CSV table of N, CA and C in Angstrom, one decimal:
chain,number,residue,atom,x,y,z
B,531,GLU,N,0.8,-1.2,0.0
B,531,GLU,CA,0.0,0.0,0.0
B,531,GLU,C,0.9,1.3,0.0
B,532,PHE,N,1.9,1.2,0.8
B,532,PHE,CA,2.8,2.4,0.9
B,532,PHE,C,3.4,2.6,-0.5
B,533,GLU,N,3.9,1.6,-1.2
B,533,GLU,CA,4.5,1.7,-2.5
B,533,GLU,C,3.5,2.2,-3.5
B,534,ALA,N,2.3,1.7,-3.4
B,534,ALA,CA,1.3,2.1,-4.4
B,534,ALA,C,0.9,3.6,-4.2
B,535,LEU,N,0.8,4.1,-3.0
B,535,LEU,CA,0.5,5.5,-2.7
B,535,LEU,C,1.7,6.3,-3.2
B,536,ARG,N,2.9,5.9,-3.0
B,536,ARG,CA,4.1,6.6,-3.5
B,536,ARG,C,4.1,6.7,-5.0
B,537,LYS,N,3.7,5.6,-5.6
B,537,LYS,CA,3.6,5.7,-7.1
B,537,LYS,C,2.5,6.7,-7.6
B,538,LEU,N,1.4,6.7,-6.9
B,538,LEU,CA,0.3,7.6,-7.2
B,538,LEU,C,0.8,9.1,-7.1
B,539,GLU,N,1.5,9.3,-6.0
B,539,GLU,CA,2.1,10.6,-5.7
B,539,GLU,C,3.1,11.0,-6.8
B,540,LEU,N,4.0,10.1,-7.2
B,540,LEU,CA,4.9,10.3,-8.3
B,540,LEU,C,4.2,10.6,-9.6
B,541,LEU,N,3.1,10.0,-9.8
B,541,LEU,CA,2.3,10.2,-11.1
B,541,LEU,C,1.6,11.5,-11.1
B,542,GLY,N,1.5,12.2,-9.9
B,542,GLY,CA,0.8,13.4,-9.8
B,542,GLY,C,-0.7,13.3,-9.5
B,543,GLU,N,-1.1,12.1,-9.1
B,543,GLU,CA,-2.5,11.8,-8.8
B,543,GLU,C,-2.7,12.2,-7.3
B,544,ARG,N,-3.9,12.7,-7.1
B,544,ARG,CA,-4.3,13.1,-5.7
B,544,ARG,C,-4.4,11.8,-4.9
B,545,CYS,N,-3.7,11.8,-3.7
B,545,CYS,CA,-3.9,10.6,-2.8
B,545,CYS,C,-3.4,11.1,-1.4
B,546,THR,N,-3.7,10.2,-0.5
B,546,THR,CA,-3.2,10.5,0.9
B,546,THR,C,-1.7,10.2,0.8
B,547,LYS,N,-0.9,11.2,1.0
B,547,LYS,CA,0.6,11.0,0.8
B,547,LYS,C,1.1,10.1,2.0
B,548,PRO,N,1.8,9.0,1.6
B,548,PRO,CA,2.3,8.2,2.6
B,548,PRO,C,3.5,8.8,3.4
B,549,LEU,N,3.5,8.7,4.7
B,549,LEU,CA,4.6,9.2,5.5
B,549,LEU,C,5.5,8.1,5.9
B,550,PHE,N,4.9,7.0,6.5
B,550,PHE,CA,5.8,5.9,6.9
B,550,PHE,C,4.9,4.7,7.1
B,551,TRP,N,5.6,3.5,7.1
B,551,TRP,CA,4.9,2.2,7.2
B,551,TRP,C,5.8,1.5,8.3
B,552,GLY,N,5.1,0.7,9.1
B,552,GLY,CA,5.8,-0.1,10.1
B,552,GLY,C,5.0,-1.4,10.4
B,553,CYS,N,5.7,-2.4,10.9
B,553,CYS,CA,5.0,-3.6,11.3
B,553,CYS,C,5.7,-4.1,12.5
B,554,GLY,N,5.0,-5.0,13.2
B,554,GLY,CA,5.6,-5.6,14.4
B,554,GLY,C,4.7,-6.7,15.0
B,555,ASN,N,5.2,-7.3,16.0
B,555,ASN,CA,4.5,-8.4,16.7
B,555,ASN,C,4.0,-7.8,18.0
B,556,PHE,N,2.7,-7.9,18.2
B,556,PHE,CA,2.0,-7.4,19.4
B,556,PHE,C,1.6,-8.4,20.4
B,557,GLY,N,2.5,-9.4,20.6
B,557,GLY,CA,2.3,-10.4,21.6
B,557,GLY,C,1.0,-11.2,21.3
B,558,SER,N,0.1,-11.3,22.3
B,558,SER,CA,-1.1,-12.1,22.1
B,558,SER,C,-2.0,-11.6,21.1
B,559,HIS,N,-1.8,-10.3,20.7
B,559,HIS,CA,-2.7,-9.6,19.7
B,559,HIS,C,-2.3,-10.0,18.3
B,560,GLY,N,-1.1,-10.6,18.1
B,560,GLY,CA,-0.6,-11.0,16.8
B,560,GLY,C,0.2,-9.9,16.1
B,561,ARG,N,0.4,-10.1,14.9
B,561,ARG,CA,1.2,-9.2,14.1
B,561,ARG,C,0.3,-8.1,13.6
B,562,GLY,N,0.9,-6.9,13.5
B,562,GLY,CA,0.2,-5.8,13.0
B,562,GLY,C,1.0,-4.9,12.1
B,563,GLU,N,0.3,-4.1,11.3
B,563,GLU,CA,0.9,-3.2,10.4
B,563,GLU,C,0.3,-1.8,10.6
B,564,LEU,N,1.0,-0.8,10.2
B,564,LEU,CA,0.6,0.6,10.4
B,564,LEU,C,1.1,1.4,9.2
B,565,LEU,N,0.2,2.1,8.5
B,565,LEU,CA,0.5,3.0,7.5
B,565,LEU,C,0.0,4.4,7.9
B,566,ALA,N,0.9,5.3,8.0
B,566,ALA,CA,0.6,6.7,8.3
B,566,ALA,C,0.6,7.5,7.0
B,567,THR,N,-0.4,8.3,6.8
B,567,THR,CA,-0.5,9.2,5.7
B,567,THR,C,-0.8,10.6,6.1
B,568,GLU,N,-0.5,11.5,5.2
B,568,GLU,CA,-0.7,12.9,5.5
B,568,GLU,C,-2.2,13.2,5.7
B,569,TRP,N,-2.6,14.0,6.7
B,569,TRP,CA,-3.9,14.4,6.9
B,569,TRP,C,-4.5,15.3,5.8
B,570,GLN,N,-5.7,15.0,5.4
B,570,GLN,CA,-6.4,15.7,4.3
B,570,GLN,C,-7.5,16.5,4.9
B,571,SER,N,-7.4,17.8,5.0
B,571,SER,CA,-8.5,18.6,5.6
B,571,SER,C,-9.6,18.9,4.6
B,572,ASP,N,-10.7,19.3,5.1
B,572,ASP,CA,-11.9,19.7,4.3
B,572,ASP,C,-12.3,18.7,3.3
B,573,CYS,N,-12.3,17.4,3.7
B,573,CYS,CA,-12.7,16.3,2.8
B,573,CYS,C,-13.8,15.5,3.5
B,574,ARG,N,-14.5,14.8,2.6
B,574,ARG,CA,-15.5,13.8,3.0
B,574,ARG,C,-15.4,12.6,2.2
B,575,PRO,N,-15.6,11.4,2.8
B,575,PRO,CA,-15.6,10.2,1.9
B,575,PRO,C,-16.8,10.3,0.9
B,576,LEU,N,-16.5,9.8,-0.3
B,576,LEU,CA,-17.5,9.9,-1.4
B,576,LEU,C,-18.8,9.3,-1.0
B,577,ASP,N,-18.8,8.1,-0.3
B,577,ASP,CA,-20.0,7.5,0.0
B,577,ASP,C,-20.8,8.3,1.0
B,578,GLU,N,-20.1,8.9,2.0
B,578,GLU,CA,-20.8,9.8,3.0
B,578,GLU,C,-21.4,11.0,2.3
B,579,LEU,N,-20.7,11.6,1.4
B,579,LEU,CA,-21.3,12.8,0.7
B,579,LEU,C,-22.5,12.4,-0.1
B,580,LEU,N,-22.5,11.3,-0.8
B,580,LEU,CA,-23.6,10.9,-1.6
B,580,LEU,C,-24.8,10.4,-0.7
B,581,ALA,N,-24.5,9.8,0.4
B,581,ALA,CA,-25.6,9.4,1.3
B,581,ALA,C,-26.3,10.5,2.0
B,582,THR,N,-25.6,11.6,2.2
B,582,THR,CA,-26.2,12.7,3.0
B,582,THR,C,-26.6,13.9,2.2
B,583,ASP,N,-26.2,14.1,1.0
B,583,ASP,CA,-26.4,15.3,0.3
B,583,ASP,C,-27.1,15.0,-1.1
B,584,ALA,N,-28.4,15.2,-1.1
B,584,ALA,CA,-29.2,14.9,-2.3
B,584,ALA,C,-28.8,15.8,-3.4
B,585,GLY,N,-28.4,17.0,-3.2
B,585,GLY,CA,-27.9,17.9,-4.2
B,585,GLY,C,-26.6,17.3,-4.9
B,586,ALA,N,-25.7,16.8,-4.1
B,586,ALA,CA,-24.5,16.2,-4.6
B,586,ALA,C,-24.8,15.0,-5.4
B,587,ARG,N,-25.8,14.2,-5.0
B,587,ARG,CA,-26.2,13.0,-5.8
B,587,ARG,C,-26.7,13.4,-7.2
B,588,ARG,N,-27.3,14.6,-7.3
B,588,ARG,CA,-27.8,15.1,-8.6
B,588,ARG,C,-26.7,15.7,-9.5
B,589,THR,N,-25.7,16.3,-8.8
B,589,THR,CA,-24.8,17.1,-9.6
B,589,THR,C,-23.3,16.7,-9.6
B,590,ILE,N,-23.0,15.6,-8.8
B,590,ILE,CA,-21.6,15.2,-8.7
B,590,ILE,C,-21.0,14.9,-10.1
B,591,ASP,N,-19.8,15.5,-10.3
B,591,ASP,CA,-19.1,15.3,-11.6
B,591,ASP,C,-18.2,14.1,-11.4
B,592,LEU,N,-18.6,12.9,-11.7
B,592,LEU,CA,-17.8,11.7,-11.5
B,592,LEU,C,-16.9,11.3,-12.7
B,593,PRO,N,-17.1,11.8,-13.9
B,593,PRO,CA,-16.1,11.4,-15.0
B,593,PRO,C,-14.7,11.6,-14.6
B,594,PRO,N,-14.3,12.7,-13.9
B,594,PRO,CA,-12.9,12.8,-13.6
B,594,PRO,C,-12.3,11.7,-12.7
B,595,LEU,N,-13.2,11.1,-11.9
B,595,LEU,CA,-12.8,10.0,-11.1
B,595,LEU,C,-12.5,8.8,-11.9
B,596,TRP,N,-13.3,8.6,-13.0
B,596,TRP,CA,-13.1,7.4,-13.9
B,596,TRP,C,-11.9,7.7,-14.8
B,597,ALA,N,-11.6,8.9,-15.1
B,597,ALA,CA,-10.4,9.2,-15.9
B,597,ALA,C,-9.2,8.9,-15.0
B,598,THR,N,-9.3,9.2,-13.7
B,598,THR,CA,-8.2,8.9,-12.8
B,598,THR,C,-8.0,7.3,-12.8
B,599,ALA,N,-9.0,6.6,-12.7
B,599,ALA,CA,-8.9,5.1,-12.8
B,599,ALA,C,-8.2,4.7,-14.0
B,600,GLY,N,-8.5,5.3,-15.2
B,600,GLY,CA,-7.8,5.0,-16.4
B,600,GLY,C,-6.3,5.2,-16.3
B,601,ARG,N,-5.9,6.4,-15.7
B,601,ARG,CA,-4.5,6.7,-15.6
B,601,ARG,C,-3.8,5.7,-14.7
B,602,LEU,N,-4.5,5.3,-13.6
B,602,LEU,CA,-3.9,4.3,-12.7
B,602,LEU,C,-3.7,3.0,-13.4
B,603,HIS,N,-4.7,2.6,-14.1
B,603,HIS,CA,-4.6,1.3,-14.8
B,603,HIS,C,-3.5,1.4,-15.9
B,604,ASP,N,-3.4,2.5,-16.6
B,604,ASP,CA,-2.3,2.6,-17.6
B,604,ASP,C,-0.9,2.6,-17.0
B,605,ALA,N,-0.8,3.0,-15.7
B,605,ALA,CA,0.4,3.0,-15.0
B,605,ALA,C,0.7,1.7,-14.3
B,606,GLY,N,-0.2,0.7,-14.5
B,606,GLY,CA,0.0,-0.6,-13.9
B,606,GLY,C,-0.5,-0.8,-12.4
B,607,LEU,N,-1.3,0.2,-12.0
B,607,LEU,CA,-1.9,0.1,-10.6
B,607,LEU,C,-3.3,-0.5,-10.6
B,608,TYR,N,-3.4,-1.5,-9.8
B,608,TYR,CA,-4.7,-2.1,-9.5
B,608,TYR,C,-5.0,-1.7,-8.1
B,609,HIS,N,-6.1,-0.9,-7.9
B,609,HIS,CA,-6.4,-0.4,-6.6
B,609,HIS,C,-6.8,-1.5,-5.6
B,610,GLY,N,-7.8,-2.4,-6.0
B,610,GLY,CA,-8.2,-3.5,-5.2
B,610,GLY,C,-9.3,-3.2,-4.3
B,611,THR,N,-9.5,-2.0,-3.8
B,611,THR,CA,-10.7,-1.6,-3.0
B,611,THR,C,-11.2,-0.3,-3.5
B,612,PHE,N,-11.4,-0.2,-4.8
B,612,PHE,CA,-11.9,1.0,-5.5
B,612,PHE,C,-13.3,1.2,-5.2
B,613,LEU,N,-13.6,1.7,-4.0
B,613,LEU,CA,-15.0,1.8,-3.5
B,613,LEU,C,-15.2,3.3,-3.1
B,614,ALA,N,-16.4,3.7,-3.1
B,614,ALA,CA,-16.7,5.1,-2.7
B,614,ALA,C,-16.2,5.5,-1.3
B,615,ARG,N,-16.1,4.6,-0.4
B,615,ARG,CA,-15.7,4.9,0.9
B,615,ARG,C,-14.1,5.1,0.9
B,616,ASN,N,-13.5,4.7,-0.1
B,616,ASN,CA,-12.0,4.9,-0.2
B,616,ASN,C,-11.6,6.0,-1.1
B,617,ILE,N,-12.5,6.9,-1.3
B,617,ILE,CA,-12.3,8.1,-2.1
B,617,ILE,C,-12.7,9.3,-1.3
B,618,LEU,N,-11.8,10.2,-1.1
B,618,LEU,CA,-12.2,11.5,-0.4
B,618,LEU,C,-12.6,12.5,-1.4
B,619,VAL,N,-13.5,13.4,-1.0
B,619,VAL,CA,-13.9,14.5,-1.9
B,619,VAL,C,-13.7,15.8,-1.3
B,620,ARG,N,-13.0,16.7,-2.0
B,620,ARG,CA,-12.8,18.1,-1.5
B,620,ARG,C,-13.4,19.0,-2.6
B,621,GLY,N,-14.1,20.0,-2.1
B,621,GLY,CA,-14.7,20.9,-3.0
B,621,GLY,C,-16.2,20.6,-3.3
B,622,GLY,N,-16.8,21.4,-4.2
B,622,GLY,CA,-18.2,21.2,-4.5
B,622,GLY,C,-18.4,20.0,-5.5
B,623,ALA,N,-19.7,19.6,-5.5
B,623,ALA,CA,-20.1,18.5,-6.3
B,623,ALA,C,-19.9,18.7,-7.8
B,624,ASP,N,-19.9,20.0,-8.2
B,624,ASP,CA,-19.8,20.3,-9.6
B,624,ASP,C,-18.3,20.3,-10.1
B,625,ALA,N,-17.4,20.4,-9.2
B,625,ALA,CA,-15.9,20.4,-9.6
B,625,ALA,C,-15.1,19.8,-8.4
B,626,PRO,N,-15.4,18.5,-8.1
B,626,PRO,CA,-14.7,17.9,-6.9
B,626,PRO,C,-13.3,17.5,-7.2
B,627,ASP,N,-12.5,17.6,-6.2
B,627,ASP,CA,-11.2,17.0,-6.2
B,627,ASP,C,-11.3,15.6,-5.5
B,628,PHE,N,-10.9,14.6,-6.2
B,628,PHE,CA,-11.0,13.2,-5.6
B,628,PHE,C,-9.6,12.9,-5.1
B,629,ILE,N,-9.6,12.3,-3.9
B,629,ILE,CA,-8.3,11.9,-3.3
B,629,ILE,C,-8.4,10.5,-3.0
B,630,LEU,N,-7.5,9.7,-3.5
B,630,LEU,CA,-7.5,8.2,-3.3
B,630,LEU,C,-6.8,7.9,-2.0
B,631,LEU,N,-7.4,6.9,-1.3
B,631,LEU,CA,-6.8,6.4,-0.1
B,631,LEU,C,-7.1,4.9,0.1
B,632,ASP,N,-6.6,4.3,1.2
B,632,ASP,CA,-6.9,2.9,1.5
B,632,ASP,C,-6.7,2.0,0.4
B,633,MET,N,-5.5,1.5,0.1
B,633,MET,CA,-5.3,0.6,-1.0
B,633,MET,C,-4.6,-0.7,-0.4
B,634,PRO,N,-5.2,-1.3,0.6
B,634,PRO,CA,-4.5,-2.5,1.2
B,634,PRO,C,-4.5,-3.7,0.2
B,635,ARG,N,-5.3,-3.7,-0.8
B,635,ARG,CA,-5.3,-4.9,-1.7
B,635,ARG,C,-4.7,-4.5,-3.1
B,636,CYS,N,-4.0,-3.4,-3.1
B,636,CYS,CA,-3.4,-3.0,-4.4
B,636,CYS,C,-2.3,-3.9,-4.9
B,637,HIS,N,-2.0,-3.7,-6.1
B,637,HIS,CA,-0.9,-4.4,-6.7
B,637,HIS,C,-0.3,-3.5,-7.8
B,638,VAL,N,1.0,-3.5,-7.8
B,638,VAL,CA,1.7,-2.6,-8.8
B,638,VAL,C,2.3,-3.6,-9.9
B,639,PHE,N,1.8,-3.5,-11.1
B,639,PHE,CA,2.3,-4.3,-12.2
B,639,PHE,C,3.4,-3.5,-13.0
B,640,PRO,N,4.3,-4.2,-13.6
B,640,PRO,CA,5.3,-3.6,-14.4
B,640,PRO,C,4.8,-3.0,-15.7
B,641,HIS,N,3.5,-3.2,-16.0
B,641,HIS,CA,2.9,-2.8,-17.3
B,641,HIS,C,1.5,-2.3,-17.0
B,642,GLY,N,0.9,-1.6,-18.0
B,642,GLY,CA,-0.5,-1.2,-17.8
B,642,GLY,C,-1.4,-2.3,-17.8
B,643,ILE,N,-2.6,-2.1,-17.1
B,643,ILE,CA,-3.5,-3.2,-17.0
B,643,ILE,C,-4.9,-2.9,-17.6
B,644,ARG,N,-5.0,-1.7,-18.2
B,644,ARG,CA,-6.3,-1.4,-18.9
B,644,ARG,C,-6.7,-2.5,-19.8
B,645,GLY,N,-8.0,-2.9,-19.7
B,645,GLY,CA,-8.5,-4.0,-20.5
B,645,GLY,C,-8.3,-5.4,-19.9
B,646,THR,N,-7.7,-5.4,-18.8
B,646,THR,CA,-7.5,-6.7,-18.1
B,646,THR,C,-8.7,-7.0,-17.1
B,647,ARG,N,-8.7,-8.2,-16.7
B,647,ARG,CA,-9.7,-8.6,-15.7
B,647,ARG,C,-9.5,-7.8,-14.4
B,648,MET,N,-8.3,-7.5,-14.0
B,648,MET,CA,-8.0,-6.8,-12.8
B,648,MET,C,-8.6,-5.4,-12.9
B,649,ALA,N,-8.4,-4.7,-14.0
B,649,ALA,CA,-8.9,-3.4,-14.2
B,649,ALA,C,-10.5,-3.4,-14.2
B,650,ARG,N,-11.0,-4.4,-14.8
B,650,ARG,CA,-12.5,-4.6,-14.8
B,650,ARG,C,-13.0,-4.7,-13.4
B,651,TYR,N,-12.3,-5.5,-12.5
B,651,TYR,CA,-12.8,-5.6,-11.1
B,651,TYR,C,-12.8,-4.3,-10.4
B,652,ASP,N,-11.7,-3.5,-10.6
B,652,ASP,CA,-11.7,-2.1,-10.0
B,652,ASP,C,-12.9,-1.3,-10.4
B,653,LEU,N,-13.2,-1.3,-11.7
B,653,LEU,CA,-14.3,-0.5,-12.2
B,653,LEU,C,-15.7,-1.1,-11.8
B,654,LEU,N,-15.8,-2.4,-11.7
B,654,LEU,CA,-17.1,-3.0,-11.2
B,654,LEU,C,-17.3,-2.7,-9.7
B,655,PHE,N,-16.2,-2.7,-9.0
B,655,PHE,CA,-16.3,-2.4,-7.5
B,655,PHE,C,-16.8,-0.9,-7.4
B,656,MET,N,-16.2,0.0,-8.1
B,656,MET,CA,-16.7,1.4,-8.0
B,656,MET,C,-18.1,1.6,-8.5
B,657,ALA,N,-18.4,1.0,-9.7
B,657,ALA,CA,-19.8,1.2,-10.2
B,657,ALA,C,-20.8,0.6,-9.3
B,658,ASN,N,-20.5,-0.6,-8.7
B,658,ASN,CA,-21.5,-1.2,-7.8
B,658,ASN,C,-21.6,-0.5,-6.5
B,659,THR,N,-20.6,0.1,-6.0
B,659,THR,CA,-20.7,0.9,-4.8
B,659,THR,C,-21.5,2.2,-5.0
B,660,LEU,N,-21.4,2.7,-6.2
B,660,LEU,CA,-22.1,4.0,-6.5
B,660,LEU,C,-23.6,3.7,-6.7
B,661,ARG,N,-23.9,2.5,-7.1
B,661,ARG,CA,-25.3,2.2,-7.4
B,661,ARG,C,-26.3,2.3,-6.2
B,662,ARG,N,-25.7,2.3,-5.0
B,662,ARG,CA,-26.6,2.5,-3.8
B,662,ARG,C,-27.1,4.0,-3.8
B,663,PHE,N,-26.4,4.9,-4.5
B,663,PHE,CA,-26.7,6.3,-4.4
B,663,PHE,C,-27.2,6.9,-5.7
B,664,LEU,N,-26.8,6.3,-6.8
B,664,LEU,CA,-27.1,7.0,-8.1
B,664,LEU,C,-27.8,6.0,-9.0
B,665,PRO,N,-28.6,6.6,-9.9
B,665,PRO,CA,-29.4,5.7,-10.9
B,665,PRO,C,-28.6,5.1,-11.9
B,666,GLU,N,-29.1,4.0,-12.4
B,666,GLU,CA,-28.4,3.2,-13.5
B,666,GLU,C,-28.1,4.1,-14.7
B,667,VAL,N,-29.0,5.0,-15.0
B,667,VAL,CA,-28.8,5.8,-16.2
B,667,VAL,C,-27.6,6.7,-16.2
B,668,ASP,N,-27.0,6.9,-15.0
B,668,ASP,CA,-25.8,7.7,-14.9
B,668,ASP,C,-24.5,7.0,-15.4
B,669,VAL,N,-24.6,5.7,-15.4
B,669,VAL,CA,-23.4,4.9,-15.7
B,669,VAL,C,-22.8,5.3,-17.1
B,670,PRO,N,-23.6,5.5,-18.1
B,670,PRO,CA,-23.0,5.9,-19.4
B,670,PRO,C,-22.2,7.2,-19.4
B,671,ARG,N,-22.5,8.1,-18.5
B,671,ARG,CA,-21.7,9.3,-18.4
B,671,ARG,C,-20.3,9.1,-17.8
B,672,TRP,N,-20.1,8.0,-17.1
B,672,TRP,CA,-18.8,7.8,-16.4
B,672,TRP,C,-17.8,7.1,-17.4
B,673,LEU,N,-18.3,6.1,-18.1
B,673,LEU,CA,-17.4,5.2,-18.8
B,673,LEU,C,-16.6,5.8,-19.9
B,674,PRO,N,-17.1,6.8,-20.7
B,674,PRO,CA,-16.2,7.4,-21.7
B,674,PRO,C,-15.0,8.0,-21.1
B,675,ALA,N,-15.1,8.6,-19.9
B,675,ALA,CA,-14.0,9.2,-19.2
B,675,ALA,C,-12.9,8.2,-18.9
B,676,TYR,N,-13.2,7.0,-18.7
B,676,TYR,CA,-12.2,5.9,-18.5
B,676,TYR,C,-11.5,5.6,-19.9
B,677,GLY,N,-12.2,5.8,-21.0
B,677,GLY,CA,-11.7,5.5,-22.3
B,677,GLY,C,-12.3,4.3,-22.9
B,678,MET,N,-13.5,3.9,-22.5
B,678,MET,CA,-14.2,2.8,-23.1
B,678,MET,C,-14.9,3.1,-24.4
B,679,SER,N,-14.8,2.2,-25.3
B,679,SER,CA,-15.5,2.4,-26.6
B,679,SER,C,-17.0,2.1,-26.3
B,680,ALA,N,-17.9,2.4,-27.2
B,680,ALA,CA,-19.3,2.1,-27.1
B,680,ALA,C,-19.5,0.6,-26.8
B,681,ASP,N,-18.8,-0.2,-27.6
B,681,ASP,CA,-19.0,-1.7,-27.4
B,681,ASP,C,-18.5,-2.1,-26.0
B,682,GLN,N,-17.4,-1.6,-25.5
B,682,GLN,CA,-16.9,-1.9,-24.2
B,682,GLN,C,-17.9,-1.4,-23.1
B,683,GLN,N,-18.5,-0.2,-23.3
B,683,GLN,CA,-19.5,0.3,-22.4
B,683,GLN,C,-20.7,-0.6,-22.3
B,684,SER,N,-21.2,-1.1,-23.4
B,684,SER,CA,-22.3,-2.0,-23.4
B,684,SER,C,-22.0,-3.3,-22.6
B,685,ARG,N,-20.9,-3.9,-22.9
B,685,ARG,CA,-20.5,-5.1,-22.2
B,685,ARG,C,-20.3,-4.8,-20.7
B,686,PHE,N,-19.7,-3.7,-20.3
B,686,PHE,CA,-19.5,-3.4,-18.9
B,686,PHE,C,-20.9,-3.2,-18.2
B,687,ALA,N,-21.8,-2.4,-18.8
B,687,ALA,CA,-23.1,-2.1,-18.2
B,687,ALA,C,-23.9,-3.4,-18.0
B,688,ALA,N,-23.7,-4.4,-18.9
B,688,ALA,CA,-24.4,-5.7,-18.8
B,688,ALA,C,-23.9,-6.5,-17.6
B,689,ASP,N,-22.7,-6.2,-17.2
B,689,ASP,CA,-22.2,-6.9,-16.0
B,689,ASP,C,-22.6,-6.3,-14.7
B,690,LEU,N,-23.2,-5.1,-14.7
B,690,LEU,CA,-23.6,-4.5,-13.4
B,690,LEU,C,-24.8,-5.1,-12.9
B,691,ARG,N,-25.0,-5.1,-11.6
B,691,ARG,CA,-26.2,-5.6,-11.0
B,691,ARG,C,-27.0,-4.5,-10.3
B,692,PHE,N,-27.9,-4.0,-11.1
B,692,PHE,CA,-28.8,-2.9,-10.5
B,692,PHE,C,-30.1,-3.6,-10.1
B,693,ASP,N,-30.4,-3.4,-8.8
B,693,ASP,CA,-31.6,-4.0,-8.2
B,693,ASP,C,-32.8,-3.0,-8.3
């Protein structure tokens, strides 16, 4: 996770900047790990914003988040927990800054992963977590920002589970 956040930082992507990582044995409590990141002020988790702000649900500009996912995948980063609770939002819904955090299941590949099953999992995680707050008709607005063709968008939308 530390290395993935460092890579995001080096790529110029907004993320919780990693400060240090440590691990140790805590006796009867077992082994533990700690990742400390820089504090991000004036932010809210995306899921909390969407759950509590009806105006934000109507106007949130999500394509930039999907474009970020495309850049991550092109750089060989699989987030692994690409969920609304792991995205901080700073600013208004019409022009939000998205800040990535919590990447405990990430993997850094030596090559881009766009178009792979790993990338698809990331996108499906995010789309399915957003479905609790936003209507299915919003999905087509997000996918072009990732760089999907019309055919890829149709196949992706067919895999979503909207109840």
